[in-house]
Amino acid sequence: QKEVEQDPGPLSVPEGAIVSLNCTYSNSAFQYFMWYRQYSRKGPELLMYTYSSGNKEDGRFTAQVDKSSKYISLFIRDSQPSDSATYLCAMLDDKIIFGKGTRLHILP
Amino acid sequence: KAGVTQTPRYLIKTRGQQVTLSCSPISGHRSVSWYQQTPGQGLQFLFEYFSETQRNKGNFPGRFSGRQFSNSRSEMNVSTLELGDSALYLCASSLIPNPGPLGDTQYFGPGTRLTVL
């Protein structure tokens, strides 16, 4: 079993919809959780990070961590075509472990 | 302030050759990490350097090596290239290693696309 599992998609949703992106993990030692966004032909950029369980909101983005279920989510409200990208979850142990990424397409 | 730069951006090599990739971190950043990104395996950690010392290494064969210079610039080398080494190689820099818990951010470069024929 991989340490971090993420559905690769692609996920296509209409503009304005709420998007839900998810990852599961197996290592209960993970304490720090991150979401990166990667546009085509670019390196990943950090969107949000959270520590331990709970929610964190930043504009249209909400990151949620459920440590009891080993499950993290990223919600995007009022999705825009510019949100079309690959979203990678990541977790920190002694190094950063990434999910494989979910390709998201927002349809105008 | 300039971002992380990687050279070259694209590279084509043949099996058995060796390759050296370069990364210049953001000014003031002393930690540099390297990753390999492929469609099948995703983003995988190669190694991390801080103040010219390798702090951490991923599960890659010894053909993959790296180093960091006193100005924090880093190079990675892959010897005896195999077809499976075709990937996007990403470099990321940060002020300190494992930046997450202290709220620092790791910044990625655009990557070097390596194709092995």
Short mmCIF file of C-alpha atoms in Angstrom, two decimals:
data_model
loop_
_atom_site.label_atom_id
_atom_site.label_comp_id
_atom_site.label_asym_id
_atom_site.label_seq_id
_atom_site.Cartn_x
_atom_site.Cartn_y
_atom_site.Cartn_z
CA GLN A 1 0.00 0.00 0.00
CA LYS A 2 1.32 3.42 -1.00
CA GLU A 3 1.82 5.89 1.84
CA VAL A 4 -0.37 8.48 0.12
CA GLU A 5 -3.23 7.65 -2.25
CA GLN A 6 -4.84 10.20 -4.55
CA ASP A 7 -7.30 9.68 -7.40
CA PRO A 8 -5.55 10.87 -10.59
CA GLY A 9 -8.77 12.00 -12.30
CA PRO A 10 -9.27 13.79 -14.57
CA LEU A 11 -12.07 15.55 -12.77
CA SER A 12 -14.22 17.87 -14.92
CA VAL A 13 -16.69 20.26 -13.32
CA PRO A 14 -18.63 23.30 -14.59
CA GLU A 15 -17.50 26.79 -13.67
CA GLY A 16 -18.93 27.93 -10.35
CA ALA A 17 -19.24 24.44 -8.89
CA ILE A 18 -17.72 23.32 -5.59
CA VAL A 19 -14.76 21.00 -6.12
CA SER A 20 -13.71 18.35 -3.63
CA LEU A 21 -10.24 16.80 -3.89
CA ASN A 22 -9.16 14.05 -1.52
CA CYS A 23 -6.23 11.98 -0.33
CA THR A 24 -5.88 9.06 2.04
CA TYR A 25 -2.71 8.07 3.84
CA SER A 26 -1.41 5.16 5.85
CA ASN A 27 1.31 6.66 8.10
CA SER A 28 -0.23 7.90 11.34
CA ALA A 29 3.00 9.79 12.10
CA PHE A 30 2.18 12.44 9.49
CA GLN A 31 1.44 15.71 11.29
CA TYR A 32 1.75 18.33 8.59
CA PHE A 33 -0.43 18.32 5.49
CA MET A 34 -0.12 20.42 2.37
CA TRP A 35 -1.84 21.03 -0.95
CA TYR A 36 0.11 22.08 -4.04
CA ARG A 37 -1.17 23.29 -7.39
CA GLN A 38 0.76 22.56 -10.56
CA TYR A 39 -0.01 24.19 -13.88
CA SER A 40 1.15 22.58 -17.11
CA ARG A 41 4.89 23.02 -17.71
CA LYS A 42 5.39 24.59 -14.28
CA GLY A 43 6.66 23.40 -10.92
CA PRO A 44 4.20 22.87 -8.04
CA GLU A 45 3.28 25.86 -5.87
CA LEU A 46 2.12 25.60 -2.27
CA LEU A 47 -1.57 26.45 -1.87
CA MET A 48 -2.28 25.64 1.76
CA TYR A 49 -0.84 23.80 4.73
CA THR A 50 -2.51 22.53 7.89
CA TYR A 51 -1.22 21.04 11.09
CA SER A 52 -3.07 18.08 12.61
CA SER A 53 -6.85 17.69 12.39
CA GLY A 54 -9.29 20.46 11.58
CA ASN A 55 -10.18 22.96 8.89
CA LYS A 56 -8.29 25.89 7.42
CA GLU A 57 -9.82 28.43 5.06
CA ASP A 58 -8.08 30.79 2.64
CA GLY A 59 -10.35 32.67 0.27
CA ARG A 60 -12.13 30.16 -1.97
CA PHE A 61 -10.01 27.27 -0.66
CA THR A 62 -10.63 25.14 2.44
CA ALA A 63 -8.29 22.39 3.60
CA GLN A 64 -9.65 19.73 5.92
CA VAL A 65 -7.79 17.03 7.84
CA ASP A 66 -9.37 14.04 9.57
CA LYS A 67 -6.55 12.20 11.30
CA SER A 68 -8.84 9.53 12.76
CA SER A 69 -9.78 8.47 9.22
CA LYS A 70 -6.38 9.32 7.72
CA TYR A 71 -8.18 11.45 5.14
CA ILE A 72 -7.53 14.98 3.88
CA SER A 73 -9.58 17.16 1.55
CA LEU A 74 -9.29 20.37 -0.40
CA PHE A 75 -12.48 22.21 -1.29
CA ILE A 76 -12.61 24.91 -3.95
CA ARG A 77 -15.69 27.14 -3.94
CA ASP A 78 -16.93 29.11 -6.94
CA SER A 79 -14.46 27.28 -9.19
CA GLN A 80 -12.93 29.24 -12.07
CA PRO A 81 -11.35 28.10 -15.36
CA SER A 82 -8.03 29.40 -13.96
CA ASP A 83 -8.28 26.69 -11.26
CA SER A 84 -7.70 24.07 -13.97
CA ALA A 85 -4.46 22.38 -12.92
CA THR A 86 -3.11 19.30 -11.19
CA TYR A 87 -3.54 19.34 -7.42
CA LEU A 88 -1.12 17.37 -5.28
CA CYS A 89 -1.54 16.55 -1.64
CA ALA A 90 1.63 16.20 0.41
CA MET A 91 2.54 15.14 3.92
CA LEU A 92 5.59 15.69 6.04
CA ASP A 93 7.45 13.06 7.97
CA ASP A 94 11.24 13.35 7.80
CA LYS A 95 10.69 14.29 4.17
CA ILE A 96 7.73 15.44 2.07
CA ILE A 97 5.67 12.60 0.56
CA PHE A 98 3.44 13.59 -2.36
CA GLY A 99 0.29 12.05 -3.78
CA LYS A 100 0.31 11.45 -7.53
CA GLY A 101 -1.98 14.43 -8.13
CA THR A 102 -5.52 14.93 -9.43
CA ARG A 103 -6.01 16.65 -12.79
CA LEU A 104 -8.85 19.15 -12.53
CA HIS A 105 -10.65 20.77 -15.48
CA ILE A 106 -13.08 23.62 -14.86
CA LEU A 107 -15.39 23.93 -17.85
CA PRO A 108 -16.45 27.50 -18.81
CA LYS B 1 13.07 38.48 -6.10
CA ALA B 2 14.06 35.86 -8.68
CA GLY B 3 12.58 32.38 -8.29
CA VAL B 4 14.24 29.00 -8.44
CA THR B 5 15.97 28.48 -11.76
CA GLN B 6 16.85 25.16 -13.34
CA THR B 7 19.06 24.50 -16.33
CA PRO B 8 18.71 23.13 -18.86
CA ARG B 9 14.93 23.11 -19.28
CA TYR B 10 14.95 20.25 -21.77
CA LEU B 11 17.48 17.51 -22.38
CA ILE B 12 17.64 14.47 -24.65
CA LYS B 13 20.15 11.74 -23.90
CA THR B 14 20.69 8.13 -24.92
CA ARG B 15 20.90 5.06 -22.71
CA GLY B 16 24.21 4.65 -20.95
CA GLN B 17 25.10 8.34 -21.00
CA GLN B 18 25.30 10.50 -17.92
CA VAL B 19 23.66 13.85 -17.25
CA THR B 20 24.12 16.77 -14.87
CA LEU B 21 21.26 19.09 -13.96
CA SER B 22 21.65 22.42 -12.22
CA CYS B 23 19.51 24.32 -9.73
CA SER B 24 19.93 27.85 -8.42
CA PRO B 25 17.80 28.47 -5.33
CA ILE B 26 16.12 31.68 -4.32
CA SER B 27 18.63 34.12 -2.88
CA GLY B 28 19.11 33.43 0.82
CA HIS B 29 17.69 29.91 0.68
CA ARG B 30 20.12 27.29 1.95
CA SER B 31 18.03 24.14 1.56
CA VAL B 32 17.62 22.47 -1.83
CA SER B 33 15.59 19.34 -2.52
CA TRP B 34 15.36 17.33 -5.73
CA TYR B 35 12.36 15.37 -6.97
CA GLN B 36 11.58 13.13 -9.92
CA GLN B 37 8.09 13.42 -11.42
CA THR B 38 6.65 10.78 -13.76
CA PRO B 39 3.05 10.02 -14.77
CA GLY B 40 3.25 6.57 -13.23
CA GLN B 41 4.97 7.28 -9.91
CA GLY B 42 4.11 10.94 -9.37
CA LEU B 43 6.49 13.21 -7.49
CA GLN B 44 9.19 11.27 -5.70
CA PHE B 45 11.82 12.66 -3.35
CA LEU B 46 15.42 12.17 -4.46
CA PHE B 47 17.54 14.00 -1.90
CA GLU B 48 17.85 17.15 0.17
CA TYR B 49 20.88 19.35 0.81
CA PHE B 50 21.41 21.97 3.45
CA SER B 51 24.62 23.94 3.87
CA GLU B 52 26.47 21.64 1.44
CA THR B 53 25.49 18.48 3.37
CA GLN B 54 23.06 15.81 2.23
CA ARG B 55 20.41 15.61 4.97
CA ASN B 56 18.08 13.07 3.50
CA LYS B 57 17.88 10.65 0.61
CA GLY B 58 14.98 8.91 -1.11
CA ASN B 59 14.82 5.35 -2.41
CA PHE B 60 16.73 5.75 -5.65
CA PRO B 61 19.74 3.76 -6.87
CA GLY B 62 23.28 5.03 -6.43
CA ARG B 63 23.31 6.19 -10.07
CA PHE B 64 21.52 9.27 -8.77
CA SER B 65 23.79 11.64 -6.88
CA GLY B 66 23.91 15.28 -6.00
CA ARG B 67 25.90 17.99 -4.38
CA GLN B 68 25.52 21.51 -3.10
CA PHE B 69 28.03 24.30 -3.38
CA SER B 70 28.92 27.01 -0.89
CA ASN B 71 26.64 29.49 -2.72
CA SER B 72 23.73 27.01 -2.20
CA ARG B 73 23.51 26.16 -5.89
CA SER B 74 22.99 22.45 -6.40
CA GLU B 75 23.61 19.89 -9.08
CA MET B 76 22.29 16.39 -9.53
CA ASN B 77 23.93 13.75 -11.65
CA VAL B 78 22.51 10.59 -13.15
CA SER B 79 25.01 8.11 -14.50
CA THR B 80 24.39 5.21 -16.89
CA LEU B 81 21.01 6.51 -17.96
CA GLU B 82 18.12 4.09 -18.40
CA LEU B 83 14.90 4.57 -20.37
CA GLY B 84 12.99 4.70 -17.08
CA ASP B 85 14.93 7.80 -16.03
CA SER B 86 12.88 9.88 -18.48
CA ALA B 87 11.05 12.31 -16.23
CA LEU B 88 10.62 15.88 -15.10
CA TYR B 89 13.28 16.65 -12.49
CA LEU B 90 12.22 19.35 -10.08
CA CYS B 91 14.30 21.33 -7.65
CA ALA B 92 12.82 23.13 -4.66
CA SER B 93 14.43 25.59 -2.28
CA SER B 94 13.56 26.84 1.17
CA LEU B 95 15.20 28.80 3.96
CA ILE B 96 15.52 25.75 6.16
CA PRO B 97 15.04 21.98 5.77
CA ASN B 98 11.57 20.47 6.33
CA PRO B 99 10.05 23.93 6.25
CA GLY B 100 6.44 22.97 6.89
CA PRO B 101 6.27 22.90 10.68
CA LEU B 102 7.72 26.39 11.02
CA GLY B 103 5.45 27.84 8.39
CA ASP B 104 8.13 28.37 5.82
CA THR B 105 7.45 27.51 2.20
CA GLN B 106 9.27 25.33 -0.26
CA TYR B 107 9.45 26.94 -3.71
CA PHE B 108 9.75 24.82 -6.82
CA GLY B 109 11.55 25.58 -10.04
CA PRO B 110 10.04 24.87 -13.48
CA GLY B 111 11.93 21.60 -13.80
CA THR B 112 14.21 19.95 -16.34
CA ARG B 113 12.47 17.59 -18.76
CA LEU B 114 14.85 14.68 -19.40
CA THR B 115 14.16 12.27 -22.24
CA VAL B 116 16.27 9.12 -22.51
CA LEU B 117 16.22 7.39 -25.91
#
